[in-house]
């Protein structure tokens, strides 16, 4: 049996364990292996042995909020297993808890040795990515201290200090050296005839800067109970469609995932907030674009996400250029990281502003939130931040000087800074990459919507008619320019982008659907684009591909050049409905709901672009986040767009 990774997630904490509940610490693969808190691996090895040998898997770990498996000693058909192990694990806030129950299958007393080999290498998550980059860590020291009931691992590098404490009930009989950095916790258990013994192990991570008094749950069952209660509260009260049970199930699953995908953040006055994380395992942190879109999708159902996301992003808004060319005044943050490499500036993501679209999305969410809830207090409180965001779009963003929002490749950061941010994602139909500054189509739609929504807020909340009129004129001018410069008459479709010379980047891409969502296209153009997105080269049967097949640049297993993204399709569905293309909107919604049904009603970050006509089940994308906030929220956007149809 191939050992897969199973994710356990709780806020900013997650664990990836194998089929038998072990953590091997092996680097590489599509998912990091270990127990992680705030970008650091606090358990790099967690391996159970019985009488010195690895047990066999009788029932492997299944996906869920708790990891449960059944194990037996290795043996043959002629001699049934002497005992059976029932293993259960769960993660809480900065904690990992395991219960082990071993039951004798013999009619006589027996002695069994159980051991857990544990280690904590405190590796930064960026070191575990597939780019195989290495980072110097001068002066770093790891140490270990035996406790009365376990062991503590410590890591220190200059002022950076992290700890992982492991305690057990009952306490281990011995803590042994292994010849490596790992230590082995050992128990000699006396089992009566058909008797049972139980152990509970508790792991608590204390990342650098952690000052809270952390409480460790008593056992996995307690953690599971807490998670179920949190998920239930978040789902309760939403009116799901009774005539479409599959969409209802996808909405419920998405809300339950969003309940545990919220990470701590701080508002402008230091208030504590919880906001949607990007996704597990790679992006369990605040990502501006992701949090904004998840909050927009859930706004009619869970406006508290928007009420937390907006002040959290206002608190991290850039106030000056600082040491980074992408941190310009008024810009909304793209990514916030808390790990060792970010702390020492070895990766640029402690607060990274390499996003051309988070700033207009911030303004869109603010306007939509006020319109949806009537909460004008937040709009007044965030008025300086909103005006600064508009200032960034007009000045540093390029609307005034270039006529469009513009980004340039950031050396050491992101080459592309729109939602398709992988290298080569913005390309011509032949795969060629644009040179110079890039003006991505979707970002212009966001800018148009941001200008119009902020104009409405300025007039209705801030009582500033002059400012509102200025923004409305800027939006109208942008719309006129866009349809002149981006429209490709030969394809009857907008270009994916313009390059630094204003030339069209001619790939046929799903970003055109975002223009429907923002309302940037005239009705005639919008209807043509919407129907084009449902042609077979775009529409796979599981959703609209990021790039239409048949173009040389297309690849069904490319991250952004042929795959199917649920959040992308959610925006497209909302856009189709906006332009009155309700049949097309329902087609996309049904495709996504069918894809969710095939994976337990949970939509992953991204799917491969293979067509449903040749692949009757959706093909997974190998490096996708299993739980992702935008994808979790996508079924709610479908519900908004098409109701229960």
Coordinates of C-alpha atoms in Angstrom, one line a residue:
X1 CA 0.0 0.0 0.0
X2 CA 1.3 3.4 -0.9
X3 CA 1.6 5.7 2.1
X4 CA -0.5 8.8 1.4
X5 CA -0.6 12.0 3.4
X6 CA -3.8 12.9 5.3
X7 CA -4.3 16.4 6.5
X8 CA -5.6 17.4 9.9
X9 CA -6.2 21.2 10.0
X10 CA -7.1 23.6 12.9
X11 CA -6.5 27.3 12.2
X12 CA -2.8 28.0 11.7
X13 CA -1.9 24.4 12.7
X14 CA -1.9 21.3 10.6
X15 CA -0.4 17.8 10.5
X16 CA 0.2 15.5 7.5
X17 CA 0.3 11.9 8.5
X18 CA 0.6 8.6 6.6
X19 CA -1.8 5.7 6.3
X20 CA -0.6 4.3 9.7
X21 CA -0.5 7.7 11.4
X22 CA 3.2 8.1 11.1
X23 CA 5.3 11.0 10.1
X24 CA 8.5 10.0 8.3
X25 CA 10.1 13.4 7.7
X26 CA 11.0 12.6 4.1
X27 CA 11.4 15.6 2.0
X28 CA 9.9 16.0 -1.5
X29 CA 6.6 15.0 -2.9
X30 CA 3.4 17.0 -3.4
X31 CA 2.7 17.6 0.3
X32 CA 4.9 18.4 3.3
X33 CA 5.2 15.7 5.9
X34 CA 5.0 16.6 9.6
X35 CA 3.2 18.7 12.2
X36 CA 3.3 22.4 11.4
X37 CA 2.6 25.6 13.2
X38 CA 3.1 29.1 11.6
X39 CA 5.3 27.8 8.8
X40 CA 7.6 25.7 10.9
X41 CA 7.7 21.9 11.2
X42 CA 7.4 21.1 14.9
X43 CA 7.4 17.3 14.4
X44 CA 9.5 15.8 11.6
X45 CA 9.3 12.2 12.8
X46 CA 6.6 10.4 14.7
X47 CA 6.8 6.6 14.2
X48 CA 5.2 3.9 16.1
X49 CA 6.8 0.4 16.6
X50 CA 5.5 -2.6 18.4
X51 CA 8.1 -5.0 19.8
X52 CA 10.6 -3.2 17.6
X53 CA 8.8 -3.6 14.3
X54 CA 6.5 -1.4 12.3
X55 CA 2.9 -2.7 12.5
X56 CA 0.8 -3.6 9.5
X57 CA -2.2 -1.5 8.5
X58 CA -5.5 -3.2 8.9
X59 CA -7.6 0.0 8.4
X60 CA -5.7 3.0 7.0
X61 CA -6.2 6.6 8.1
X62 CA -9.2 8.1 6.3
X63 CA -9.7 11.7 5.5
X64 CA -11.5 13.7 8.2
X65 CA -11.0 16.0 11.1
X66 CA -9.4 13.1 13.1
X67 CA -7.0 10.4 11.9
X68 CA -8.0 6.9 12.9
X69 CA -6.5 3.7 11.9
X70 CA -6.3 0.0 13.1
X71 CA -2.9 -1.7 13.1
X72 CA -1.7 -5.3 13.9
X73 CA 1.8 -6.9 14.3
X74 CA 3.2 -8.4 11.1
X75 CA 2.3 -12.1 10.8
X76 CA 0.9 -14.7 8.5
X77 CA -2.4 -16.5 7.9
X78 CA -1.5 -19.4 10.2
X79 CA -1.0 -17.3 13.3
X80 CA -3.6 -14.5 14.0
X81 CA -2.2 -11.2 15.4
X82 CA -1.4 -11.3 19.0
X83 CA -2.9 -7.9 19.6
X84 CA -4.7 -5.1 17.8
X85 CA -3.8 -1.3 18.0
X86 CA -6.4 1.4 17.6
X87 CA -4.7 4.7 16.9
X88 CA -6.5 8.1 16.8
X89 CA -4.9 11.6 16.2
X90 CA -6.2 15.2 16.0
X91 CA -4.7 18.7 15.9
X92 CA -5.8 21.6 18.1
X93 CA -4.5 25.1 18.4
X94 CA -0.7 24.6 18.3
X95 CA -1.2 21.0 19.5
X96 CA -1.2 17.5 18.3
X97 CA -2.8 14.8 20.4
X98 CA -2.8 11.0 20.0
X99 CA -4.4 8.1 21.8
X100 CA -3.2 4.6 21.5
X101 CA -5.3 1.6 22.6
X102 CA -3.8 -1.8 22.4
X103 CA -5.9 -4.9 23.0
X104 CA -4.6 -8.4 23.5
X105 CA -6.1 -11.2 21.4
X106 CA -4.6 -13.9 23.6
X107 CA -6.1 -15.9 26.5
X108 CA -2.9 -15.5 28.6
X109 CA -1.0 -12.5 30.0
X110 CA 1.4 -10.9 27.6
X111 CA 4.1 -8.2 27.6
X112 CA 4.2 -5.7 24.7
X113 CA 6.8 -3.0 24.0
X114 CA 5.4 0.1 22.4
X115 CA 7.7 2.9 21.2
X116 CA 7.3 6.3 19.5
X117 CA 10.3 7.6 17.8
X118 CA 10.0 11.4 17.7
X119 CA 12.0 14.3 16.3
X120 CA 11.5 18.0 15.6
X121 CA 13.8 19.6 13.0
X122 CA 12.0 23.0 12.9
X123 CA 12.4 23.2 9.2
X124 CA 10.8 26.2 7.5
X125 CA 8.0 25.2 5.2
X126 CA 9.7 27.0 2.3
X127 CA 12.6 24.5 2.6
X128 CA 10.2 21.7 1.8
X129 CA 9.0 23.0 -1.5
X130 CA 9.8 21.2 -4.7
X131 CA 12.2 23.9 -5.9
X132 CA 15.0 22.3 -3.8
X133 CA 16.4 25.6 -2.7
X134 CA 18.7 25.6 0.3
X135 CA 19.1 28.4 2.9
X136 CA 22.0 29.1 5.2
X137 CA 21.3 29.0 9.0
X138 CA 24.4 30.3 10.7
X139 CA 24.6 29.6 14.4
X140 CA 21.5 27.4 14.5
X141 CA 21.4 24.9 17.4
X142 CA 19.0 22.1 18.2
X143 CA 18.8 20.7 21.7
X144 CA 16.8 18.1 23.6
X145 CA 15.8 17.8 27.3
X146 CA 14.2 14.7 28.9
X147 CA 11.1 15.5 31.0
X148 CA 9.5 13.5 33.7
X149 CA 6.7 12.5 31.3
X150 CA 8.3 13.0 27.9
X151 CA 10.8 15.1 26.1
X152 CA 11.3 18.7 24.8
X153 CA 13.0 19.7 21.6
X154 CA 14.4 23.3 21.2
X155 CA 15.7 25.2 18.3
X156 CA 17.6 28.5 18.5
X157 CA 19.2 30.8 15.9
X158 CA 20.2 34.3 17.1
X159 CA 17.0 35.7 18.7
X160 CA 14.8 33.1 17.0
X161 CA 13.7 30.4 19.5
X162 CA 11.1 27.6 19.1
X163 CA 10.1 24.6 21.2
X164 CA 8.2 21.3 20.8
X165 CA 7.1 19.5 24.0
X166 CA 6.0 15.9 24.1
X167 CA 4.3 14.5 27.2
X168 CA 2.6 11.2 27.7
X169 CA 0.1 9.6 30.1
X170 CA 1.3 7.3 31.4
X171 CA 4.9 8.5 31.3
X172 CA 7.3 6.5 29.2
X173 CA 9.4 3.9 31.0
X174 CA 12.4 5.2 29.1
X175 CA 13.5 7.8 26.6
X176 CA 16.3 6.3 24.4
X177 CA 18.9 7.7 22.1
X178 CA 18.6 6.7 18.5
X179 CA 22.0 7.7 17.1
X180 CA 20.3 10.6 15.3
X181 CA 18.6 13.7 16.6
X182 CA 15.4 11.7 17.3
X183 CA 14.5 10.1 20.6
X184 CA 12.5 7.0 21.3
X185 CA 9.8 7.0 24.0
X186 CA 9.3 3.4 25.2
X187 CA 6.6 1.6 27.3
X188 CA 6.6 -1.9 28.5
X189 CA 2.9 -2.9 28.8
X190 CA 1.6 -5.8 30.7
X191 CA -1.7 -7.0 29.2
X192 CA -4.0 -9.4 31.0
X193 CA -5.8 -12.1 29.0
X194 CA -7.8 -10.2 26.3
X195 CA -6.9 -7.1 28.2
X196 CA -6.4 -3.5 27.0
X197 CA -3.9 -0.7 27.8
X198 CA -4.2 2.9 26.7
X199 CA -1.7 5.8 26.2
X200 CA -2.3 9.4 25.4
X201 CA 0.5 11.6 23.9
X202 CA 0.3 15.3 23.7
X203 CA 2.5 17.5 21.6
X204 CA 2.5 21.3 22.0
X205 CA 4.3 23.7 19.7
X206 CA 5.7 27.0 20.8
X207 CA 6.7 29.0 17.8
X208 CA 9.0 32.0 18.0
X209 CA 7.2 34.9 19.6
X210 CA 4.4 32.8 21.1
X211 CA 3.4 34.3 24.4
X212 CA 0.0 32.7 25.0
X213 CA -0.6 30.1 27.7
X214 CA -1.5 27.2 25.4
X215 CA -3.9 24.5 26.6
X216 CA -3.5 21.0 25.2
X217 CA -6.7 19.0 24.7
X218 CA -7.0 15.9 26.9
X219 CA -7.4 13.5 23.9
X220 CA -8.3 13.4 20.2
X221 CA -12.0 12.9 21.0
X222 CA -12.1 16.2 22.8
X223 CA -10.4 17.9 19.8
X224 CA -12.8 16.3 17.4
X225 CA -15.8 17.4 19.5
X226 CA -14.5 21.0 19.5
X227 CA -14.1 20.9 15.7
X228 CA -17.5 19.5 15.1
X229 CA -19.0 22.1 17.3
X230 CA -17.2 24.9 15.5
X231 CA -18.2 23.5 12.1
X232 CA -21.8 23.1 13.2
X233 CA -22.0 26.7 14.4
X234 CA -20.6 28.0 11.1
X235 CA -23.0 25.9 9.0
X236 CA -26.1 26.5 11.1
X237 CA -28.7 28.9 9.8
X238 CA -27.7 28.9 6.1
X239 CA -30.7 28.1 3.9
X240 CA -29.4 25.4 1.5
X241 CA -31.4 24.6 -1.7
X242 CA -33.8 21.7 -1.0
X243 CA -34.2 20.9 -4.6
X244 CA -30.5 20.4 -5.3
X245 CA -29.1 18.2 -2.5
X246 CA -25.6 17.9 -4.1
X247 CA -25.2 21.7 -4.1
X248 CA -26.5 21.8 -0.5
X249 CA -23.9 19.2 0.5
X250 CA -21.1 21.1 -1.2
X251 CA -22.2 24.4 0.5
X252 CA -22.3 22.6 3.9
X253 CA -18.9 21.0 3.3
X254 CA -17.4 24.3 2.2
X255 CA -18.7 26.2 5.3
X256 CA -17.4 23.4 7.6
X257 CA -13.9 23.7 6.0
X258 CA -14.0 27.5 6.3
X259 CA -14.8 27.1 10.0
X260 CA -11.3 25.5 10.5
X261 CA -9.4 27.4 7.8
X262 CA -9.5 30.6 9.8
X263 CA -6.2 31.9 11.1
X264 CA -5.4 34.7 13.6
X265 CA -4.9 38.3 12.4
X266 CA -4.8 41.7 14.0
X267 CA -6.8 44.8 13.1
X268 CA -5.7 48.5 12.9
X269 CA -6.4 49.0 16.6
X270 CA -4.7 45.8 17.7
X271 CA -8.0 43.9 17.9
X272 CA -7.8 40.1 17.5
X273 CA -9.5 38.7 14.3
X274 CA -9.8 35.4 12.5
X275 CA -9.6 35.5 8.7
X276 CA -9.8 32.9 5.9
X277 CA -6.4 31.3 5.3
X278 CA -5.2 30.6 1.8
X279 CA -5.3 26.8 2.1
X280 CA -3.6 23.7 3.5
X281 CA -0.9 22.5 3.3
X282 CA 1.2 25.2 1.6
X283 CA -0.7 28.4 2.3
X284 CA -2.1 28.2 5.8
X285 CA -1.7 31.9 6.3
X286 CA -3.3 35.3 5.3
X287 CA -3.2 35.7 1.6
X288 CA -4.9 39.0 0.6
X289 CA -6.5 37.9 -2.7
X290 CA -7.7 34.5 -1.3
X291 CA -9.2 36.0 1.9
X292 CA -11.0 38.7 -0.1
X293 CA -12.5 36.3 -2.6
X294 CA -13.5 33.8 0.0
X295 CA -15.2 36.7 1.9
X296 CA -16.9 37.9 -1.2
X297 CA -18.3 34.5 -2.0
X298 CA -19.7 34.0 1.5
X299 CA -20.8 37.6 2.0
X300 CA -24.6 36.9 1.7
X301 CA -24.3 34.0 4.2
X302 CA -21.4 34.7 6.5
X303 CA -20.6 38.4 6.5
X304 CA -18.5 38.1 9.6
X305 CA -15.6 36.8 7.3
X306 CA -15.6 40.1 5.4
X307 CA -16.0 42.1 8.7
X308 CA -12.7 40.5 9.8
X309 CA -10.8 40.4 6.5
X310 CA -11.2 44.1 5.7
X311 CA -9.7 45.5 9.0
X312 CA -7.0 42.7 8.9
X313 CA -5.9 43.8 5.5
X314 CA -6.2 47.5 6.4
X315 CA -3.8 46.8 9.3
X316 CA -1.2 45.4 6.9
X317 CA -1.7 48.0 4.1
X318 CA 1.6 49.4 2.9
X319 CA 2.3 52.9 4.1
X320 CA 5.6 53.5 2.2
X321 CA 7.9 51.7 -0.3
X322 CA 10.2 50.5 2.5
X323 CA 12.9 48.1 1.3
X324 CA 10.7 46.4 -1.4
X325 CA 9.9 47.9 -4.8
X326 CA 6.4 46.2 -4.6
X327 CA 5.5 47.7 -1.2
X328 CA 4.0 51.0 -2.4
X329 CA 1.8 53.3 -0.3
X330 CA -1.8 52.2 -0.2
X331 CA -1.2 48.7 -1.6
X332 CA -2.9 45.7 0.0
X333 CA -0.7 42.9 1.1
X334 CA -0.5 39.7 -0.9
X335 CA 1.0 37.3 1.7
X336 CA 2.0 37.3 5.4
X337 CA 4.4 34.8 6.7
X338 CA 5.7 34.1 10.2
X339 CA 8.5 31.6 9.7
X340 CA 12.2 31.7 10.3
X341 CA 13.2 32.4 6.7
X342 CA 10.7 35.3 6.5
X343 CA 11.9 36.6 9.9
X344 CA 15.5 36.8 8.7
X345 CA 14.6 38.1 5.3
X346 CA 15.7 35.0 3.4
X347 CA 12.4 34.9 1.6
X348 CA 10.5 38.1 0.9
X349 CA 7.1 37.0 2.3
X350 CA 7.0 38.4 5.9
X351 CA 4.8 41.0 4.4
X352 CA 4.8 40.7 0.6
X353 CA 2.9 43.1 -1.7
X354 CA 3.4 41.3 -5.1
X355 CA -0.2 41.4 -6.1
X356 CA -1.8 43.8 -8.6
X357 CA -5.3 42.7 -7.8
X358 CA -5.6 42.5 -4.0
X359 CA -6.0 46.3 -3.7
X360 CA -9.0 46.6 -6.0
X361 CA -10.5 43.4 -4.5
X362 CA -10.2 45.1 -1.1
X363 CA -12.3 48.0 -2.4
X364 CA -14.8 45.7 -4.0
X365 CA -15.3 43.8 -0.8
X366 CA -15.7 47.0 1.2
X367 CA -18.4 48.3 -1.1
X368 CA -20.2 44.9 -1.3
X369 CA -20.1 44.5 2.4
X370 CA -21.7 47.9 3.1
X371 CA -24.4 47.2 0.4
X372 CA -25.1 43.7 1.8
X373 CA -25.1 44.5 5.5
X374 CA -25.8 48.3 5.8
X375 CA -22.8 48.5 8.2
X376 CA -21.6 52.0 7.4
X377 CA -19.5 52.2 10.5
X378 CA -16.8 49.9 9.0
X379 CA -16.8 52.0 5.8
X380 CA -16.2 55.2 7.9
X381 CA -13.6 53.5 10.0
X382 CA -11.7 52.3 6.9
X383 CA -12.2 55.4 4.8
X384 CA -8.5 56.4 5.1
X385 CA -7.4 52.9 4.0
X386 CA -9.9 52.9 1.1
X387 CA -8.8 56.3 -0.1
X388 CA -5.1 55.2 0.1
X389 CA -6.0 52.1 -1.9
X390 CA -7.6 54.2 -4.6
X391 CA -4.5 56.4 -4.5
X392 CA -2.3 53.4 -5.2
X393 CA -4.5 52.3 -8.2
X394 CA -4.3 55.8 -9.7
X395 CA -0.7 56.5 -9.0
X396 CA 1.7 53.6 -8.3
X397 CA -0.7 51.1 -9.8
X398 CA -0.6 52.7 -13.2
X399 CA -4.2 53.8 -14.0
X400 CA -3.2 57.4 -14.4
X401 CA 0.2 57.0 -16.2
X402 CA -0.5 53.9 -18.3
X403 CA -4.3 53.7 -18.3
X404 CA -4.3 50.3 -16.6
X405 CA -3.1 48.5 -13.5
X406 CA 0.4 47.4 -14.3
X407 CA 2.9 45.0 -12.7
X408 CA 6.5 44.0 -13.4
X409 CA 8.3 40.8 -12.6
X410 CA 9.7 41.0 -9.1
X411 CA 13.2 39.5 -8.8
X412 CA 13.2 37.1 -5.9
X413 CA 9.4 37.3 -5.7
X414 CA 6.6 36.6 -8.2
X415 CA 7.0 37.1 -11.9
X416 CA 3.3 37.3 -12.4
X417 CA 1.2 39.2 -9.8
X418 CA -2.4 38.6 -10.9
X419 CA -4.3 35.5 -9.8
X420 CA -2.5 33.4 -12.3
X421 CA 0.8 34.0 -10.6
X422 CA 2.9 31.0 -11.7
X423 CA 5.8 31.5 -14.1
X424 CA 4.6 31.4 -17.7
X425 CA 0.9 31.7 -16.7
X426 CA 0.5 35.0 -18.7
X427 CA 1.4 34.0 -22.2
X428 CA 0.4 34.1 -25.8
X429 CA -1.5 31.3 -27.5
X430 CA 1.9 29.9 -28.6
X431 CA 3.2 30.0 -25.0
X432 CA 5.5 33.0 -25.5
X433 CA 5.8 35.3 -22.4
X434 CA 5.2 39.0 -22.6
X435 CA 8.1 41.4 -22.1
X436 CA 8.2 44.5 -19.9
X437 CA 5.3 45.7 -17.8
X438 CA 2.2 43.5 -17.9
X439 CA -1.4 44.7 -17.9
X440 CA -3.5 41.6 -17.1
X441 CA -7.1 41.7 -18.3
X442 CA -8.8 40.4 -15.1
X443 CA -7.1 43.1 -12.9
X444 CA -8.6 45.8 -15.1
X445 CA -12.1 44.4 -14.5
X446 CA -11.4 44.5 -10.7
X447 CA -10.2 48.1 -11.0
X448 CA -13.3 49.1 -12.8
X449 CA -15.6 47.5 -10.2
X450 CA -13.5 49.0 -7.4
X451 CA -13.8 52.5 -8.8
X452 CA -17.6 52.2 -9.2
X453 CA -18.2 50.6 -5.8
X454 CA -15.9 53.1 -4.0
X455 CA -17.7 56.0 -5.8
X456 CA -21.0 54.7 -4.3
X457 CA -19.5 54.5 -0.8
X458 CA -18.1 58.0 -1.2
X459 CA -21.4 59.4 -2.1
X460 CA -23.7 57.4 0.2
X461 CA -21.4 57.1 3.3
X462 CA -18.7 59.6 3.2
X463 CA -20.9 62.4 1.7
X464 CA -18.1 63.3 -0.8
X465 CA -19.9 63.8 -4.2
X466 CA -16.8 65.4 -5.8
X467 CA -14.7 62.4 -5.1
X468 CA -17.4 60.0 -6.2
X469 CA -17.8 61.8 -9.5
X470 CA -14.0 61.6 -10.1
X471 CA -14.0 57.8 -9.5
X472 CA -17.1 57.3 -11.7
X473 CA -15.4 59.2 -14.6
X474 CA -12.2 57.1 -14.1
X475 CA -14.2 53.9 -14.3
X476 CA -16.0 55.0 -17.5
X477 CA -12.7 56.0 -19.1
X478 CA -11.2 52.6 -18.2
X479 CA -14.1 50.8 -19.7
X480 CA -13.8 52.7 -23.0
X481 CA -10.0 52.1 -23.2
X482 CA -10.2 48.4 -22.3
X483 CA -12.7 47.5 -25.1
X484 CA -10.5 49.4 -27.6
X485 CA -7.2 48.0 -26.6
X486 CA -8.0 44.4 -25.3
X487 CA -10.7 43.2 -27.7
X488 CA -9.4 40.8 -30.4
X489 CA -11.9 41.0 -33.4
X490 CA -10.4 38.0 -35.0
X491 CA -11.3 35.8 -32.0
X492 CA -14.3 37.9 -30.8
X493 CA -12.6 37.6 -27.4
X494 CA -10.5 39.8 -25.0
X495 CA -6.7 39.3 -24.8
X496 CA -5.3 37.8 -21.7
X497 CA -3.1 40.8 -21.2
X498 CA -1.1 43.7 -22.9
X499 CA 2.6 43.7 -22.8
X500 CA 5.0 46.6 -22.0
X501 CA 4.5 47.9 -25.6
X502 CA 0.7 47.7 -25.4
X503 CA 0.7 44.6 -27.7
X504 CA -2.0 42.0 -27.1
X505 CA -1.1 38.8 -25.3
X506 CA -3.4 36.6 -27.4
X507 CA -4.0 33.4 -25.4
X508 CA -7.7 32.6 -25.0
X509 CA -8.1 32.3 -21.2
X510 CA -10.7 32.0 -18.5
X511 CA -9.9 35.5 -17.2
X512 CA -12.4 36.8 -19.7
X513 CA -15.1 35.4 -17.3
X514 CA -13.8 37.7 -14.6
X515 CA -14.7 40.6 -16.8
X516 CA -18.3 39.4 -16.8
X517 CA -18.2 39.3 -13.0
X518 CA -16.9 42.9 -12.8
X519 CA -19.2 44.2 -15.5
X520 CA -16.4 45.7 -17.6
X521 CA -17.7 44.5 -21.0
X522 CA -20.6 46.0 -22.9
X523 CA -23.6 43.7 -23.0
X524 CA -23.1 42.6 -26.6
X525 CA -19.4 41.7 -26.0
X526 CA -20.2 40.1 -22.7
X527 CA -22.8 37.7 -24.2
X528 CA -20.4 36.7 -26.9
X529 CA -17.6 36.0 -24.3
X530 CA -20.0 34.1 -22.0
X531 CA -21.2 31.7 -24.7
X532 CA -17.6 31.2 -25.9
X533 CA -16.5 30.0 -22.5
X534 CA -19.0 27.1 -22.8
X535 CA -17.5 25.8 -26.1
X536 CA -15.8 22.4 -25.8
X537 CA -12.2 23.8 -25.9
X538 CA -12.9 25.8 -22.8
X539 CA -15.5 23.8 -21.0
X540 CA -14.2 20.4 -19.8
X541 CA -17.4 19.1 -18.3
X542 CA -16.0 19.8 -14.8
X543 CA -15.7 23.5 -15.4
X544 CA -14.1 26.1 -17.6
X545 CA -10.4 25.6 -18.3
X546 CA -7.9 28.3 -17.5
X547 CA -6.7 28.1 -21.1
X548 CA -8.7 26.8 -24.0
X549 CA -7.4 23.5 -25.3
X550 CA -6.0 23.4 -28.9
X551 CA -3.6 26.3 -28.3
X552 CA 0.1 25.3 -28.2
X553 CA 0.3 26.8 -24.7
X554 CA -2.4 24.4 -23.3
X555 CA -1.5 21.7 -20.9
X556 CA -4.1 19.9 -18.8
X557 CA -1.7 19.4 -15.9
X558 CA -0.4 22.9 -15.9
X559 CA -1.1 25.0 -12.8
X560 CA -2.6 27.9 -14.8
X561 CA -2.5 26.9 -18.5
X562 CA -5.3 24.4 -18.9
X563 CA -6.4 23.3 -15.4
X564 CA -9.8 24.0 -13.9
X565 CA -10.0 26.2 -10.8
X566 CA -13.2 26.1 -8.7
X567 CA -12.9 29.8 -7.6
X568 CA -12.2 30.9 -11.2
X569 CA -15.4 29.1 -12.2
X570 CA -17.3 30.6 -9.4
X571 CA -16.5 34.1 -10.6
X572 CA -17.4 33.0 -14.2
X573 CA -20.7 31.7 -13.0
X574 CA -21.5 34.9 -11.2
X575 CA -20.5 36.8 -14.3
X576 CA -22.7 34.7 -16.6
X577 CA -25.7 35.3 -14.4
X578 CA -24.9 39.0 -14.3
X579 CA -25.1 39.1 -18.1
X580 CA -28.3 37.1 -18.2
X581 CA -26.7 33.9 -19.5
X582 CA -28.5 31.7 -16.9
X583 CA -28.4 28.5 -18.9
X584 CA -24.7 28.8 -19.2
X585 CA -24.3 29.7 -15.5
X586 CA -26.3 26.6 -14.6
X587 CA -24.1 24.4 -16.8
X588 CA -20.9 25.6 -15.1
X589 CA -22.5 25.3 -11.6
X590 CA -23.7 21.7 -12.3
X591 CA -20.2 20.7 -13.5
X592 CA -18.5 22.0 -10.4
X593 CA -21.1 20.4 -8.1
X594 CA -20.6 17.1 -9.9
X595 CA -16.8 17.4 -9.4
X596 CA -17.4 18.1 -5.7
X597 CA -19.7 15.1 -5.4
X598 CA -16.9 12.9 -6.8
X599 CA -14.6 14.0 -3.9
X600 CA -16.8 13.9 -0.9
X601 CA -18.5 17.2 -1.8
X602 CA -15.2 19.1 -1.2
X603 CA -13.7 21.1 -4.1
X604 CA -9.9 21.1 -4.2
X605 CA -7.9 24.1 -5.1
X606 CA -7.5 23.0 -8.7
X607 CA -8.4 20.1 -11.0
X608 CA -6.6 18.8 -14.1
X609 CA -8.1 20.0 -17.4
X610 CA -9.0 16.6 -18.9
X611 CA -12.4 16.4 -20.4
X612 CA -15.4 14.6 -18.9
X613 CA -16.1 13.0 -22.2
X614 CA -12.9 10.9 -21.9
X615 CA -12.5 10.8 -18.1
X616 CA -15.7 10.1 -16.3
X617 CA -14.2 11.1 -13.0
X618 CA -12.4 14.5 -12.3
X619 CA -8.6 14.0 -12.5
X620 CA -6.8 15.6 -9.5
X621 CA -4.0 18.1 -10.0
X622 CA -1.1 16.6 -8.2
X623 CA 0.1 19.6 -6.2
X624 CA -3.3 21.1 -5.2
X625 CA -4.1 22.3 -1.7
X626 CA -6.7 19.8 -0.4
X627 CA -8.5 22.4 1.6
X628 CA -8.5 25.9 0.2
X629 CA -10.7 28.8 1.3
X630 CA -11.6 30.1 -2.2
X631 CA -12.7 26.6 -3.3
X632 CA -14.5 26.0 0.0
X633 CA -16.5 29.2 -0.6
X634 CA -17.1 28.6 -4.3
X635 CA -20.3 26.6 -3.8
X636 CA -21.8 29.5 -1.9
X637 CA -21.0 31.7 -5.0
X638 CA -22.8 29.1 -7.1
X639 CA -25.8 29.3 -4.8
X640 CA -25.9 33.1 -5.2
X641 CA -25.6 32.8 -9.0
X642 CA -28.1 30.1 -9.8
X643 CA -30.0 29.5 -6.6
X644 CA -31.3 25.9 -6.3
X645 CA -31.6 25.4 -10.1

